[in-house]
Amino acid sequence: GGSDGSSDEGSGGGDGNRTLNVFAAASLTEAFGELEKQFEAEHDGVDVRLNLAGSSQLASQINEGAPADVFASANEKNMDKVVEAGGVEGQPETFATNKLTIAVPPGNPKGITSFADLAGDDLTVVVCASQVPCGSATEEVEQATGVTLSPASEEQDVKAVLTKVELGEADAGLVYVTDVTSAGDKVESVEFPEAEQAINDYPIAVLAEAGQSELAQQFYDLVLGRSGQEELSKVGFGTP
Amino acid sequence: MTLHAELELTRGSFSLSAEFDVPPGTVLAVLGPNGSGKSTLLGCLAGLFVPDDGVVTLGERTLTRTPRLLVQPHDRGVGLLAQDALLFPHLSVVDNVAFAPRSRGASRVASREAARHWLSEVDAAELADRKPAQLSGGQAQRVAIARALAGEPDLLLLDEPLAALDVDAAPAIRGLLRRVLRAAGNQRATVLVTHDPLDALALADHVLVLSRGRVVERGLTRDVLSAPRTPFTARIAGLNLVVGVAEEQGLRTAGGFISGIPAPDVAAGEPAVAVFSPGSVAVYPEGEHSAGSPRNTVAAVVGALEPHGAVVRLRTVDGDGWAEGLAADLTPAAVAELALEPGTPVRLAVKAAAVAIHPAFGP
Amino acid sequence: MTLHAELELTRGSFSLSAEFDVPPGTVLAVLGPNGSGKSTLLGCLAGLFVPDDGVVTLGERTLTRTPRLLVQPHDRGVGLLAQDALLFPHLSVVDNVAFAPRSRGASRVASREAARHWLSEVDAAELADRKPAQLSGGQAQRVAIARALAGEPDLLLLDEPLAALDVDAAPAIRGLLRRVLRAAGNQRATVLVTHDPLDALALADHVLVLSRGRVVERGLTRDVLSAPRTPFTARIAGLNLVVGVAEEQGLRTAGGFISGIPAPDVAAGEPAVAVFSPGSVAVYPEGEHSAGSPRNTVAAVVGALEPHGAVVRLRTVDGDGWAEGLAADLTPAAVAELALEPGTPVRLAVKAAAVAIHPAFGP
Amino acid sequence: MLWIPAGLALALVVLPVVGLLARTDYARLPELLTSSASLNALQLSLVTAVLSTVFCVLLGVPLAVVLARSRSRGVRVLRAVVLLPLVLPPVVGGLALLFLLGRNGFLGYLLDVTAGIRIPFTTAAVVIAQTFVAMPFLVVSLEGALRGAGDRYELVASTLGARPWTVFRRVTVPLLLPALGSGAVLSFARALGEFGATITFAGSLEGVTRTLPLEVYNQAEADVDSAVALALLLIVVAVLVIAVARPRAVEGRP
Amino acid sequence: MLWIPAGLALALVVLPVVGLLARTDYARLPELLTSSASLNALQLSLVTAVLSTVFCVLLGVPLAVVLARSRSRGVRVLRAVVLLPLVLPPVVGGLALLFLLGRNGFLGYLLDVTAGIRIPFTTAAVVIAQTFVAMPFLVVSLEGALRGAGDRYELVASTLGARPWTVFRRVTVPLLLPALGSGAVLSFARALGEFGATITFAGSLEGVTRTLPLEVYNQAEADVDSAVALALLLIVVAVLVIAVARPRAVEGRP
Ligand SMILES: Nc1ncnc2c1ncn2[C@@H]1O[C@H](COP(=O)(O)OP(=O)(O)OP(=O)(O)O)[C@@H](O)[C@H]1O
Ligand SMILES: Nc1ncnc2c1ncn2[C@@H]1O[C@H](COP(=O)(O)OP(=O)(O)OP(=O)(O)O)[C@@H](O)[C@H]1O
Ligand SMILES: [Mg+2]
Ligand SMILES: [Mg+2]
């Protein structure tokens, strides 16, 4: 039981109304939403507030002095920005991984089976821009396979790619496994082996200026712990 | 084209009800106190409002038949000079005046030319390239007159065209309007709102007097103005008018000659009227003869004597020639001294310098 | 407070140059053709423009000394009635009139009360709750007059206050202005722009005539209007004026009595002027005696004879009493028949009904 | 003639929205409407958008009048400056605010040290971000109307003894009401739809800074359809607020 | 008195931009300016924003006039409809356009089948998206000015024989110029800064659909400082275009 657990937390838990600010990448919305509930249930009087935005935005905010306790980034680059600015307590830890897959409309009308099929002339393919993690992963796959795509659009984030496929605008899009999972039956996934070449790591860290460093550490532990990992794999994340 | 209008309209506590005709080529003057509905009436004719009930026809065309405007303002062939000049602030003076010909399909060049013509007619040619904001009040009024005339409308509606004009411009524009409105072969109907009986006399065939939205008097201009039946008309008019044929220095009537000062556009041999105020008619006992300057002397008999403000107004009957039905204003002292009473024979004298000769219109 | 102004201003091809004083409690009438700079002059006094060069002082205060407006319009204590009524469209009539008292610090209730007072003065009390869009042209003009007066300004600037008014309203408002402008103990300076010599006569102590931005004539109203020195002034004025003391039925002068019709606000025993047009003066040979209605007859000698449009204007010299320097307009035929030439002794006759008696101002 | 382009313009605006309505999953609306996240976001959006519209009006109307009526040359330069937030991508606008009011920013540091106030990640930050992006809409649209109307009535008022403040209050503003109504609607709509500057400067904390557009963004992470449904809620609310708040006086002719 | 709120408003607008300027890494500006990605984006942004402003004016002015001058009740309802794109979060606006003009959208399907035209992922899509979001700014700001100005001059023109189209062309539009200038500036700025609807409806491909704001966003992912520098470029361009394109006639009193 959560409430019993909270009394075990000793000095940190149980009393007063405390808030824990968790800055998390937007792609973690669902998984961290569940973890928030779980954490609040275990810690009486603690309000976990998720600040969900793009990782680069979150990094800027933290570097500009945002009151953040925990930062969970969707890639290492943005975590590094915070680390460089001296904002992280200790070392960031990878808590989840994600890999690319090909999203196609239900029934896979164009019959795509491999990454190389995406280079076909009559296909409308959308990918992520190289500046965002899914785009750099795409580039890595392209280099690894020697297949060059000519996409109709290089989207700013992976959700935009998924939307184009969901609406049938694009015949195929390169997205993360987690995205296909959350989209339910609106898209189908065509996995391809080369995706293993470009695994994306999600690092998490407790921040140096955390007002609630103890709670932050506990949340950090929760994410890296068993129940955290379970929640993450439910929505499709791989475990490190 | 004949204008026929029957209008009923209510606006708040004000209600207008009027019915009139303006035959082609004639001018109807609308007189009336402030707020009597003159501008409202013009607005109905121009198609800016739909009356609550009524019909407006111009020639064969029915312009309005409530509850609908059948013909939109721009298709009516009207020219409205509103009480405010309302020149288009973004157009130069010449383009303001060229607006109507241009809108009616004339080429750019032709309409500019027409505009310059009308501007010179109102003596504003040198203002052509100014913007309206650079004009004085009277200059703007003159340009607005040119703009209303330049469209060569079938129905011309003028709301106090001579307001804001100086003593030189007013008679000049009055003369221009007379030329334009009364040009031979002109089939246009004109409705003219004015506060000045001289404008009505100089320009209009018929007069309609409004008061609180009702027509209280109507008729030939000279009949209404010489024998007003309402106090308001009496105050603005109450002039002596004698009809005849213009001659070099005056007017030939059935009963004799009247010396007077002809207006510039009076042509000898044309029908004309002599106009003079009752205050300028001197009364002498019968038979008294005097060799003085008053050119016009005539015998008459006192008809009625009525107090009229501070003076007594005498009306003649049975006069020689043109002396029939004239009015003369006298002080009570003069009436007493001359022992005037109805039936007294008298001699009237009017200085030629006090008599204006205007062209006459109407039947 | 004395208003003193020296103004030089150029606007495009127009340039204004004027210098004048208006002593406290007096009225200066500004006359002039359209576009002569009258409104521009008022704008400079009100502080709406800075002249290119000049000074305006009111009492002790220097309002403008180029190149700066020293006192902003709202601090000048002026009241400007502009040529357009420009009532605030979003305020009711009563709030329009209450605007100035309210702006000058009166309470809401007091300023409304003042507004209602002034509205009833201009006979517009029943319009109080309307919006300006619901007024006729003349009604709006009356409300604008009330608005300008309601601020009780130290310097009142009126641009053609009687334009757009009907024959009943014009004299009523003229009477109101006379009461207000000439109230005993009033220290206000007033500048009045008008095209009507009657307004100048009825309201102003001094007259200034502008033409093309230059002052072409100035002086006491009766001097300028009775002996105009420029053709323009002659056309708007050219009246006979005789000074004296008002009596019941006329005017007592040094040289005798003139019968006339007194204006409503003339009080017996007060200084007054008799005004009549040269056209109403009849001329008889000397010694001729007639028992006719003209109340006023007087002997005089012909001074000058000059053509004046279609008539000949005769000026007298050496007359009995008040006949000195009068003008009479005659037709050339009358001049010939009476064999008039300078030096001819004559008798003049003027009907009392043609003579208006107005209160007199000035030294 | 006018109806042809007017109809086209209307079609361009209306048809996509109709498309949206046609594709909405209405079955999920009740569920979305009753979720506490949506309700919190809706409430926060309404409160902040109204507040920032009020600030826009209070600060922007005087600015528009000063810009439109001033004759000095310096003021003409300022006019261009007011347009800056309009062209700034909202995310950059948020960064600019963060640079100014963040803990390391010039003003933010001062406030933190002297008064212990930290603005970012508070509801106040949302209002500031919205006011920042919405203000130019009010100022620019009013300025156009002011220029078109001229200053005749203001001059008349000054000759009647009204000082500039009285002229502003009793003449300028009332005559400006129709344009002010439009300008306020524009600002309100811009504030209500504001996303980029808010998420950057104020973050996305439920109940504190997560306004409806941010919630829509969040929902879109999970499921586009529910995001669309939520956006419809935003539309309905905006149209209602505008229809109710736009007083008759503003609609009528002055 | 007016200067106090006006100054505050100005400070709110200017200070963050000053903060931005202070933090910009000027050393990198030349490099950014000469990168082909930036130049492509800049050019695309200018072309599309100008085009969509032109469409906004051509279609929006008639719509504003019809809305402001019509006396019918039905038209009053339309007024609220025009506000819809204002409150739609831009991403949802982009979705709405996809629902209409996408391959599976109602109109898009028709176009694809009958004429083989596909709009998404083209520069045309960028222009359509920008026009969609910018149009209400033009219409609403003009409508306010039209209502404030009244229709006196239009009535005069009609009594002089001008048909409605002539009245519109020769009287309504010229008198509306100052407000039209403001409205066009607002639309241009909105179109130039447009992000969400563009990326959703048109995608983001260098040289085809990646406008400057999209490029800024892209840069921000990699490096905030270069994004800020790029945003400054956007600002400079916008201010220049507006300063040059806003003709004197629009600035002066009519
Ligand atoms: N919208 C309105 N609501 C109520 N009454 C109105 C409205 N518009 C005009 N009136 C009234 O209608 C009457 C007629 O106005 P109109 O303008 O026709 O008068 P007018 O004869 O032209 O007067 P003027 O000589 O002063 O120009 C006036 O009494 C005026 O107050
Ligand atoms: N902005 C301007 N630019 C050039 N000339 C101007 C400008 N404004 C006025 N004028 C000219 O200045 C002169 C004086 O104008 P003003 O309005 O003072 O005349 P006014 O005496 O009041 O005439 P009115 O009796 O017609 O009202 C006119 O000739 C007018 O054309
Ligand atoms: Mg009228
Ligand atoms: Mg004037």
Coordinates of C-alpha atoms in Angstrom, one line a residue, chain B residues 46 59 69 92 115 166 199 204 235 256 279 303 309 362:
Chain B
A46 CA -32.4 60.3 -53.1
G59 CA -40.9 59.8 -65.2
L69 CA -36.3 50.7 -52.6
S92 CA -8.4 66.3 -55.0
A115 CA -15.1 68.8 -63.7
D166 CA -20.0 85.3 -49.2
D199 CA -33.5 81.9 -53.7
A204 CA -38.2 78.1 -58.1
R235 CA -41.9 86.1 -41.8
G256 CA -48.4 100.3 -66.6
G279 CA -41.5 98.5 -46.1
G303 CA -58.3 97.6 -48.5
G309 CA -45.4 93.5 -35.3
G362 CA -44.6 79.1 -64.2

